[in-house]
Amino acid sequence: MRLIFIGPPGAGKGTQAARIVDHFNIPHVSTGDMLRAAVKAGTDMGKVADGYMKKGALLPDEVVVGIVRERLQQDDAQRGVLLDGFPRTLGQAMALDGMLAAEEIALDAVVLLEVPDELIVRRIVGRRSDPDTGAIYHLEFSPPPAEIAGRLVHRKDDTEEAVRTRLDAYHAQTAPIIPFYEAKGLVKRVDGVGKPDEVAGRVLGVLEG
Ligand code: AMP
């Protein structure tokens, strides 16, 4: 199974992707997670990425395409993959197309998680993640168990200002890839409004239905 998850920031891509990769037993390849790990490790790439990410701006295509190309060559990615947060521009989508075509590999679906902009800011500003397990919570909509609440972290780019920049980037740079995949008949639209379990049921429904 080879899948792409597309949607605005805060649409629930990370939360839903974690469930789908368990279900299909495929690796979860999140460019955002890989970049955050590079920032934390203080690598050269991490230092460059940090400046873009704090502002909510996209990194240059060649940087992100290089990371994904390397990741897709690893053994575990041969049985399938869920790409979360990539591609995010038409240039990235075309680069991915070239990589897959070279290996004679086809995508199964592009899941588009749809959530209106006005809900996004509320979702993102209350979002917290568990640095130990990667689990994602929301202070109001999906509260964490009391015993782990103290170790949760708030992403540096989950501020209202950065969210607005990320939403603008989504509409200007990422949304244009939807017609690209629609022309290939791959897009499955899923309503991302609702409890994580309800949305997960819808995602599985479009993939298995
Ligand atoms: P995410 O966790 O997917 O919301 O990504 C967090 C941030 O990482 C984004 O706001 C960008 O700064 C950067 N990023 C992640 N994926 C990409 C990508 N495919 N292209 C460019 N920048 C990216």
Coordinates of N, CA and C and ligand atoms in Angstrom, one line a residue:
M1 N 0.8 -1.2 0.0 CA 0.0 0.0 0.0 C 0.9 1.2 0.0
R2 N 0.7 2.1 -1.0 CA 1.4 3.4 -1.0 C 0.5 4.6 -1.0
L3 N 0.6 5.4 0.0 CA -0.4 6.4 0.2 C 0.2 7.7 0.5
I4 N -0.5 8.8 0.1 CA -0.1 10.2 0.4 C -1.2 10.8 1.3
F5 N -0.9 11.5 2.3 CA -1.9 12.2 3.1 C -1.7 13.7 2.8
I6 N -2.7 14.4 2.4 CA -2.6 15.8 2.1 C -3.7 16.5 2.9
G7 N -3.4 17.7 3.4 CA -4.4 18.4 4.1 C -3.8 19.6 4.8
P8 N -4.6 20.6 5.2 CA -4.0 21.8 5.8 C -3.3 21.4 7.1
P9 N -2.4 22.2 7.7 CA -1.9 22.0 9.0 C -3.0 21.8 10.0
G10 N -2.9 20.8 10.9 CA -4.0 20.7 11.9 C -5.2 19.9 11.4
A11 N -5.1 19.3 10.2 CA -6.2 18.6 9.6 C -6.3 17.2 10.3
G12 N -5.2 16.8 11.0 CA -5.3 15.5 11.6 C -4.4 14.5 10.8
K13 N -3.5 14.9 10.0 CA -2.7 14.0 9.2 C -1.9 13.1 10.0
G14 N -1.2 13.7 11.0 CA -0.3 12.9 11.9 C -1.1 11.9 12.7
T15 N -2.2 12.3 13.3 CA -3.1 11.4 14.1 C -3.6 10.2 13.3
Q16 N -4.2 10.6 12.1 CA -4.7 9.5 11.3 C -3.7 8.6 10.6
A17 N -2.6 9.3 10.3 CA -1.5 8.5 9.7 C -1.0 7.4 10.6
A18 N -0.9 7.7 11.9 CA -0.4 6.8 12.9 C -1.3 5.5 12.9
R19 N -2.6 5.7 12.8 CA -3.5 4.6 12.8 C -3.5 3.8 11.5
I20 N -3.3 4.5 10.4 CA -3.3 3.8 9.1 C -2.1 3.0 8.9
V21 N -0.9 3.5 9.4 CA 0.3 2.7 9.2 C 0.3 1.4 10.1
D22 N -0.4 1.5 11.3 CA -0.6 0.3 12.1 C -1.5 -0.7 11.3
H23 N -2.5 -0.2 10.8 CA -3.5 -1.1 10.1 C -2.9 -1.8 8.9
F24 N -2.1 -1.1 8.1 CA -1.5 -1.7 6.9 C -0.1 -2.2 7.1
N25 N 0.5 -2.0 8.3 CA 1.8 -2.3 8.6 C 2.9 -1.8 7.6
I26 N 2.8 -0.5 7.4 CA 3.7 0.2 6.5 C 4.4 1.3 7.3
P27 N 5.6 1.8 6.8 CA 6.3 2.9 7.6 C 5.6 4.2 7.3
H28 N 5.6 5.0 8.4 CA 5.0 6.4 8.4 C 6.2 7.3 8.1
V29 N 6.2 7.9 6.9 CA 7.2 8.8 6.5 C 6.7 10.3 6.6
S30 N 7.0 11.0 7.6 CA 6.6 12.4 7.8 C 7.8 13.3 7.7
T31 N 7.8 14.1 6.7 CA 8.9 15.0 6.5 C 9.0 16.0 7.7
G32 N 7.8 16.4 8.2 CA 7.9 17.3 9.4 C 8.6 16.6 10.6
D33 N 8.3 15.3 10.8 CA 8.9 14.6 11.9 C 10.4 14.5 11.6
M34 N 10.8 14.2 10.4 CA 12.2 14.0 10.1 C 13.0 15.3 10.2
L35 N 12.3 16.4 9.8 CA 13.0 17.7 10.0 C 13.1 18.1 11.5
R36 N 12.0 17.8 12.2 CA 12.1 18.1 13.7 C 13.2 17.3 14.4
A37 N 13.4 16.1 13.9 CA 14.5 15.3 14.5 C 15.8 15.9 14.1
A38 N 16.0 16.4 12.9 CA 17.2 17.0 12.5 C 17.5 18.3 13.3
V39 N 16.5 19.0 13.5 CA 16.6 20.3 14.3 C 17.1 19.9 15.7
K40 N 16.4 18.9 16.3 CA 16.8 18.4 17.7 C 18.2 17.9 17.8
A41 N 18.6 17.2 16.7 CA 20.0 16.6 16.7 C 21.0 17.7 16.4
G42 N 20.6 18.9 15.9 CA 21.5 20.0 15.6 C 22.4 19.7 14.4
T43 N 21.9 18.9 13.4 CA 22.7 18.7 12.2 C 22.7 20.0 11.3
D44 N 23.5 20.0 10.3 CA 23.6 21.2 9.4 C 22.2 21.4 8.8
M45 N 21.6 20.3 8.4 CA 20.3 20.5 7.7 C 19.3 21.0 8.8
G46 N 19.4 20.5 10.0 CA 18.5 20.9 11.1 C 18.6 22.4 11.3
K47 N 19.8 22.9 11.2 CA 20.0 24.4 11.5 C 19.3 25.2 10.4
V48 N 19.4 24.7 9.2 CA 18.8 25.4 8.1 C 17.2 25.3 8.2
A49 N 16.8 24.1 8.5 CA 15.3 23.8 8.6 C 14.7 24.7 9.7
D50 N 15.4 24.8 10.8 CA 14.8 25.5 12.0 C 14.2 26.9 11.7
G51 N 15.0 27.7 10.9 CA 14.6 29.0 10.5 C 13.3 29.0 9.7
Y52 N 13.2 28.1 8.8 CA 11.9 28.0 8.0 C 10.8 27.6 8.8
M53 N 11.0 26.5 9.6 CA 9.9 25.9 10.4 C 9.3 26.8 11.4
K54 N 10.2 27.6 12.1 CA 9.7 28.5 13.2 C 8.7 29.5 12.6
K55 N 9.0 29.9 11.3 CA 8.1 30.9 10.7 C 6.9 30.2 10.1
G56 N 6.9 28.9 9.9 CA 5.8 28.2 9.2 C 6.0 28.2 7.7
A57 N 7.2 28.6 7.2 CA 7.5 28.6 5.8 C 8.0 27.2 5.3
L58 N 7.7 26.9 4.0 CA 8.2 25.6 3.4 C 9.7 25.7 3.1
L59 N 10.4 24.6 3.3 CA 11.8 24.5 2.9 C 11.8 24.4 1.4
P60 N 13.0 24.7 0.8 CA 13.2 24.5 -0.7 C 12.9 23.0 -1.1
D61 N 12.3 22.9 -2.2 CA 12.0 21.5 -2.7 C 13.2 20.6 -2.7
E62 N 14.3 21.1 -3.2 CA 15.5 20.1 -3.4 C 15.9 19.5 -2.0
V63 N 15.7 20.3 -1.0 CA 16.1 19.8 0.4 C 15.2 18.6 0.8
V64 N 13.9 18.9 0.7 CA 12.9 17.9 1.1 C 12.9 16.7 0.2
V65 N 13.0 16.9 -1.1 CA 13.0 15.8 -2.1 C 14.2 14.9 -1.8
G66 N 15.4 15.5 -1.4 CA 16.5 14.7 -1.1 C 16.3 13.8 0.1
I67 N 15.7 14.3 1.1 CA 15.4 13.5 2.3 C 14.5 12.4 2.0
V68 N 13.4 12.7 1.2 CA 12.4 11.6 0.9 C 13.1 10.6 0.0
R69 N 13.9 11.0 -0.9 CA 14.5 10.0 -1.8 C 15.3 9.0 -1.0
E70 N 16.1 9.5 -0.1 CA 16.9 8.6 0.8 C 16.1 7.7 1.6
R71 N 15.0 8.3 2.2 CA 14.1 7.5 3.1 C 13.4 6.3 2.3
L72 N 13.0 6.7 1.0 CA 12.3 5.6 0.3 C 13.2 4.5 -0.2
Q73 N 14.5 4.8 -0.2 CA 15.4 3.7 -0.6 C 15.7 2.7 0.5
Q74 N 15.2 3.0 1.8 CA 15.5 2.0 2.8 C 14.6 0.8 2.7
D75 N 15.1 -0.3 3.3 CA 14.4 -1.6 3.1 C 13.0 -1.6 3.5
D76 N 12.6 -1.0 4.7 CA 11.3 -1.1 5.2 C 10.3 -0.4 4.2
A77 N 10.8 0.6 3.4 CA 9.9 1.3 2.5 C 9.5 0.5 1.3
Q78 N 10.2 -0.6 1.1 CA 9.9 -1.4 -0.1 C 8.5 -2.1 -0.1
R79 N 8.0 -2.3 1.1 CA 6.7 -3.0 1.2 C 5.5 -2.1 1.2
G80 N 5.8 -0.8 1.2 CA 4.8 0.2 1.1 C 5.2 1.4 2.0
V81 N 4.3 2.5 1.9 CA 4.7 3.7 2.7 C 3.5 4.6 2.8
L82 N 3.5 5.3 3.9 CA 2.5 6.4 4.0 C 3.3 7.7 4.1
L83 N 3.1 8.6 3.1 CA 3.8 9.9 3.1 C 2.9 10.9 3.7
D84 N 3.4 11.5 4.7 CA 2.6 12.5 5.5 C 3.3 13.8 5.5
G85 N 2.7 14.8 4.8 CA 3.4 16.2 4.7 C 4.3 16.3 3.5
F86 N 4.3 15.3 2.6 CA 5.1 15.4 1.4 C 4.2 14.6 0.3
P87 N 4.1 15.0 -0.9 CA 4.6 16.3 -1.4 C 3.7 17.5 -1.0
R88 N 4.3 18.7 -1.0 CA 3.6 19.9 -0.5 C 3.7 21.0 -1.6
T89 N 4.3 20.7 -2.7 CA 4.3 21.6 -3.8 C 4.2 20.8 -5.1
L90 N 3.9 21.5 -6.2 CA 3.8 20.8 -7.4 C 5.2 20.2 -7.8
G91 N 6.2 21.0 -7.5 CA 7.6 20.5 -7.9 C 7.9 19.2 -7.1
Q92 N 7.5 19.2 -5.8 CA 7.8 17.9 -5.1 C 6.9 16.8 -5.6
A93 N 5.7 17.1 -6.0 CA 4.8 16.0 -6.6 C 5.4 15.4 -7.8
M94 N 6.0 16.3 -8.7 CA 6.6 15.9 -9.9 C 7.8 15.1 -9.7
A95 N 8.6 15.5 -8.7 CA 9.9 14.8 -8.3 C 9.5 13.4 -7.8
L96 N 8.5 13.3 -7.0 CA 8.0 12.0 -6.5 C 7.6 11.1 -7.6
D97 N 6.8 11.7 -8.6 CA 6.4 10.9 -9.7 C 7.6 10.3 -10.4
G98 N 8.6 11.1 -10.6 CA 9.8 10.6 -11.3 C 10.5 9.5 -10.5
M99 N 10.5 9.6 -9.2 CA 11.2 8.6 -8.4 C 10.4 7.3 -8.5
L100 N 9.0 7.4 -8.4 CA 8.2 6.2 -8.4 C 8.2 5.5 -9.8
A101 N 8.2 6.4 -10.8 CA 8.2 5.8 -12.2 C 9.5 5.1 -12.5
A102 N 10.6 5.6 -11.9 CA 11.9 5.0 -12.1 C 11.9 3.6 -11.5
E103 N 11.2 3.4 -10.5 CA 11.1 2.0 -9.8 C 9.9 1.2 -10.3
E104 N 9.2 1.8 -11.2 CA 7.9 1.2 -11.7 C 6.9 0.9 -10.5
I105 N 6.8 1.9 -9.7 CA 5.9 1.7 -8.5 C 4.8 2.7 -8.7
A106 N 3.5 2.2 -8.3 CA 2.4 3.1 -8.5 C 1.8 3.5 -7.1
L107 N 1.2 4.7 -7.0 CA 0.6 5.1 -5.8 C -0.8 4.4 -5.7
D108 N -1.3 4.1 -4.5 CA -2.7 3.5 -4.4 C -3.7 4.6 -4.2
A109 N -3.4 5.6 -3.4 CA -4.4 6.7 -3.2 C -3.7 7.9 -2.6
V110 N -4.4 9.0 -2.8 CA -4.0 10.3 -2.1 C -5.2 10.7 -1.3
V111 N -5.0 10.6 0.0 CA -6.1 10.9 1.0 C -6.1 12.4 1.3
L112 N -7.2 13.1 1.0 CA -7.2 14.6 1.2 C -8.1 14.8 2.4
L113 N -7.5 15.2 3.6 CA -8.3 15.4 4.8 C -8.8 16.9 4.8
E114 N -10.1 17.1 4.7 CA -10.6 18.4 4.6 C -11.1 19.0 5.9
V115 N -10.6 20.1 6.3 CA -11.0 20.8 7.5 C -11.1 22.3 7.2
P116 N -12.2 23.0 7.6 CA -12.2 24.4 7.3 C -11.2 25.2 8.1
D117 N -10.7 26.3 7.4 CA -9.7 27.1 8.1 C -10.0 27.6 9.5
E118 N -11.3 27.9 9.7 CA -11.6 28.5 11.0 C -11.4 27.5 12.2
L119 N -11.5 26.2 11.8 CA -11.3 25.2 12.9 C -9.8 24.9 13.1
I120 N -9.0 25.2 12.1 CA -7.6 24.9 12.1 C -6.9 25.6 13.2
V121 N -7.1 26.9 13.3 CA -6.4 27.7 14.3 C -6.7 27.2 15.7
R122 N -8.0 26.9 16.0 CA -8.3 26.3 17.3 C -7.6 25.0 17.6
R123 N -7.6 24.2 16.6 CA -7.0 22.8 16.7 C -5.5 22.9 17.0
I124 N -4.9 23.8 16.3 CA -3.4 23.8 16.3 C -2.9 24.5 17.6
V125 N -3.6 25.6 18.0 CA -3.1 26.3 19.2 C -3.2 25.4 20.5
G126 N -4.2 24.5 20.5 CA -4.3 23.6 21.7 C -3.6 22.3 21.5
R127 N -2.9 22.1 20.4 CA -2.2 20.8 20.1 C -1.0 20.6 21.0
R128 N -0.8 19.4 21.5 CA 0.4 19.0 22.3 C 0.8 17.6 21.9
S129 N 2.1 17.4 21.9 CA 2.6 16.0 21.6 C 3.5 15.4 22.7
D130 N 3.5 14.1 22.7 CA 4.2 13.4 23.8 C 5.6 13.1 23.2
P131 N 6.7 13.7 23.7 CA 8.0 13.5 23.1 C 8.5 12.0 23.2
D132 N 7.9 11.2 24.2 CA 8.3 9.9 24.3 C 7.7 8.9 23.3
T133 N 6.4 9.1 23.0 CA 5.7 8.2 22.2 C 5.3 8.8 20.8
G134 N 5.4 10.1 20.7 CA 4.9 10.8 19.5 C 3.4 10.9 19.4
A135 N 2.7 10.5 20.4 CA 1.2 10.6 20.4 C 0.8 12.1 20.4
I136 N -0.3 12.4 19.7 CA -0.7 13.8 19.6 C -2.0 13.9 20.4
Y137 N -2.1 15.0 21.2 CA -3.3 15.3 22.0 C -3.8 16.7 21.7
H138 N -5.0 17.0 22.3 CA -5.5 18.4 22.2 C -6.0 18.7 23.6
L139 N -5.6 19.9 24.1 CA -6.0 20.2 25.5 C -7.5 20.1 25.7
E140 N -8.3 20.5 24.6 CA -9.8 20.5 24.7 C -10.4 19.3 24.1
F141 N -10.0 19.0 22.8 CA -10.7 18.0 22.0 C -10.2 16.5 22.3
S142 N -9.0 16.4 22.8 CA -8.5 15.0 23.0 C -7.5 15.0 24.1
P143 N -8.0 15.3 25.4 CA -7.1 15.6 26.5 C -6.2 14.4 26.9
P144 N -5.0 14.7 27.2 CA -4.1 13.6 27.6 C -4.4 13.0 29.0
P145 N -3.9 11.8 29.2 CA -4.1 11.2 30.6 C -3.3 12.1 31.6
A146 N -3.8 12.3 32.8 CA -3.1 13.2 33.7 C -1.6 12.8 34.0
E147 N -1.3 11.5 34.0 CA 0.1 11.1 34.3 C 1.1 11.5 33.3
I148 N 0.7 11.8 32.1 CA 1.7 12.2 31.1 C 1.6 13.7 30.7
A149 N 0.6 14.4 31.3 CA 0.3 15.8 30.9 C 1.6 16.6 31.1
G150 N 2.3 16.4 32.1 CA 3.5 17.2 32.5 C 4.6 17.1 31.4
R151 N 4.7 16.0 30.7 CA 5.9 15.9 29.7 C 5.5 16.4 28.3
L152 N 4.2 16.8 28.1 CA 3.8 17.1 26.7 C 4.5 18.4 26.2
V153 N 4.7 18.5 24.9 CA 5.4 19.7 24.4 C 4.5 20.3 23.3
H154 N 4.7 21.6 23.2 CA 4.0 22.4 22.2 C 4.9 22.8 21.1
R155 N 4.6 22.4 19.9 CA 5.5 22.7 18.8 C 5.8 24.2 18.6
K156 N 7.0 24.5 18.3 CA 7.4 25.9 18.1 C 6.5 26.6 17.0
D157 N 6.1 25.8 16.0 CA 5.3 26.5 14.9 C 3.8 26.3 15.1
D158 N 3.4 25.9 16.3 CA 2.0 25.8 16.6 C 1.5 27.1 17.3
T159 N 2.0 28.2 16.9 CA 1.5 29.5 17.4 C 0.5 30.1 16.4
E160 N -0.3 31.0 16.8 CA -1.3 31.5 15.9 C -0.7 32.2 14.7
E161 N 0.4 32.9 14.9 CA 1.1 33.6 13.8 C 1.6 32.6 12.8
A162 N 2.3 31.6 13.3 CA 2.9 30.6 12.4 C 1.8 29.8 11.7
V163 N 0.7 29.5 12.4 CA -0.4 28.8 11.8 C -0.9 29.5 10.6
R164 N -1.0 30.8 10.7 CA -1.6 31.6 9.6 C -0.6 31.5 8.4
T165 N 0.7 31.6 8.6 CA 1.6 31.5 7.5 C 1.5 30.1 6.9
R166 N 1.4 29.0 7.8 CA 1.3 27.7 7.3 C 0.0 27.5 6.4
L167 N -1.0 28.1 6.9 CA -2.3 28.0 6.1 C -2.2 28.7 4.8
D168 N -1.5 29.8 4.8 CA -1.3 30.5 3.5 C -0.5 29.7 2.6
A169 N 0.6 29.0 3.1 CA 1.5 28.2 2.3 C 0.6 27.0 1.8
Y170 N -0.2 26.5 2.6 CA -1.1 25.4 2.1 C -1.9 25.8 0.9
H171 N -2.6 26.9 1.1 CA -3.5 27.3 0.0 C -2.8 27.7 -1.3
A172 N -1.6 28.4 -1.1 CA -0.9 28.9 -2.3 C -0.1 27.8 -2.9
Q173 N 0.6 26.9 -2.1 CA 1.6 26.0 -2.7 C 1.2 24.6 -2.7
T174 N 0.4 24.1 -1.7 CA 0.0 22.7 -1.6 C -1.3 22.4 -2.4
A175 N -2.3 23.2 -2.2 CA -3.6 22.9 -2.8 C -3.5 22.7 -4.3
P176 N -2.5 23.4 -5.1 CA -2.4 23.1 -6.5 C -2.0 21.7 -6.8
I177 N -1.6 20.9 -5.9 CA -1.2 19.5 -6.2 C -2.5 18.6 -6.3
I178 N -3.6 19.1 -5.7 CA -4.8 18.3 -5.7 C -5.3 18.0 -7.2
P179 N -5.4 19.0 -8.0 CA -5.8 18.7 -9.4 C -4.8 17.8 -10.1
F180 N -3.5 17.9 -9.8 CA -2.5 17.0 -10.4 C -2.8 15.5 -10.1
Y181 N -3.2 15.2 -8.8 CA -3.5 13.8 -8.5 C -4.9 13.5 -8.9
E182 N -5.8 14.5 -9.0 CA -7.2 14.2 -9.4 C -7.1 13.7 -10.9
A183 N -6.3 14.3 -11.6 CA -6.2 13.9 -13.1 C -5.7 12.5 -13.2
K184 N -5.1 12.0 -12.1 CA -4.6 10.5 -12.1 C -5.7 9.6 -11.5
G185 N -6.8 10.3 -11.0 CA -7.9 9.5 -10.4 C -7.5 8.9 -9.0
L186 N -6.6 9.6 -8.3 CA -6.1 9.0 -7.0 C -6.7 9.6 -5.8
V187 N -7.4 10.8 -6.0 CA -7.7 11.6 -4.7 C -9.0 11.0 -4.1
K188 N -8.9 10.8 -2.8 CA -10.0 10.3 -1.9 C -10.2 11.4 -0.9
R189 N -11.4 12.1 -1.0 CA -11.6 13.2 -0.1 C -12.3 12.7 1.2
V190 N -11.8 13.1 2.3 CA -12.3 12.7 3.6 C -12.6 13.9 4.5
D191 N -13.8 13.9 5.0 CA -14.2 15.0 6.0 C -13.4 14.8 7.3
G192 N -12.5 15.8 7.6 CA -11.7 15.7 8.7 C -12.2 16.3 10.0
V193 N -13.5 16.7 9.9 CA -14.2 17.3 11.1 C -14.8 16.1 11.9
G194 N -14.5 16.1 13.2 CA -15.1 15.0 14.1 C -14.0 14.5 15.0
K195 N -14.5 13.5 15.8 CA -13.5 12.8 16.7 C -12.5 12.0 15.9
P196 N -11.3 11.8 16.4 CA -10.3 11.0 15.7 C -10.8 9.7 15.2
D197 N -11.6 9.0 16.1 CA -12.1 7.7 15.7 C -13.1 7.7 14.6
E198 N -13.9 8.8 14.6 CA -14.9 8.9 13.5 C -14.1 9.1 12.2
V199 N -13.1 10.0 12.2 CA -12.4 10.4 11.0 C -11.6 9.1 10.5
A200 N -11.1 8.3 11.5 CA -10.3 7.1 11.1 C -11.2 6.1 10.4
G201 N -12.5 6.1 10.8 CA -13.5 5.2 10.2 C -13.7 5.6 8.7
R202 N -13.7 6.9 8.5 CA -14.0 7.4 7.2 C -12.7 7.1 6.3
V203 N -11.5 7.3 6.9 CA -10.3 7.1 6.1 C -10.3 5.6 5.6
L204 N -10.5 4.7 6.6 CA -10.4 3.3 6.2 C -11.5 3.0 5.2
G205 N -12.7 3.6 5.4 CA -13.8 3.4 4.4 C -13.4 3.7 3.0
V206 N -12.7 4.9 2.8 CA -12.3 5.2 1.4 C -11.2 4.3 0.9
L207 N -10.4 3.8 1.8 CA -9.2 3.0 1.3 C -9.7 1.5 1.1
E208 N -10.6 1.1 1.8 CA -11.0 -0.3 1.7 C -12.3 -0.5 1.0
G209 N -13.1 0.6 0.8 CA -14.4 0.5 0.3 C -14.4 0.3 -1.2
Ligands
AMP1 P1 4.4 19.3 9.4 O1 4.8 18.6 10.6 O2 4.1 18.4 8.3 O3 3.3 20.3 9.7 O4 5.7 20.2 8.9 C1 6.2 21.2 9.8 C2 7.1 22.1 9.0 O5 8.2 21.4 8.3 C3 6.4 22.9 7.8 O6 5.7 24.0 8.2 C4 7.7 23.2 6.9 O7 8.4 24.3 7.5 C5 8.5 22.0 7.0 N1 8.1 20.9 6.0 C6 7.6 19.7 6.3 N2 7.4 19.0 5.2 C7 7.7 19.8 4.2 C8 7.7 19.7 2.7 N3 7.2 18.6 2.1 N4 8.2 20.8 2.0 C9 8.7 21.9 2.6 N5 8.7 22.1 3.9 C10 8.2 21.1 4.7

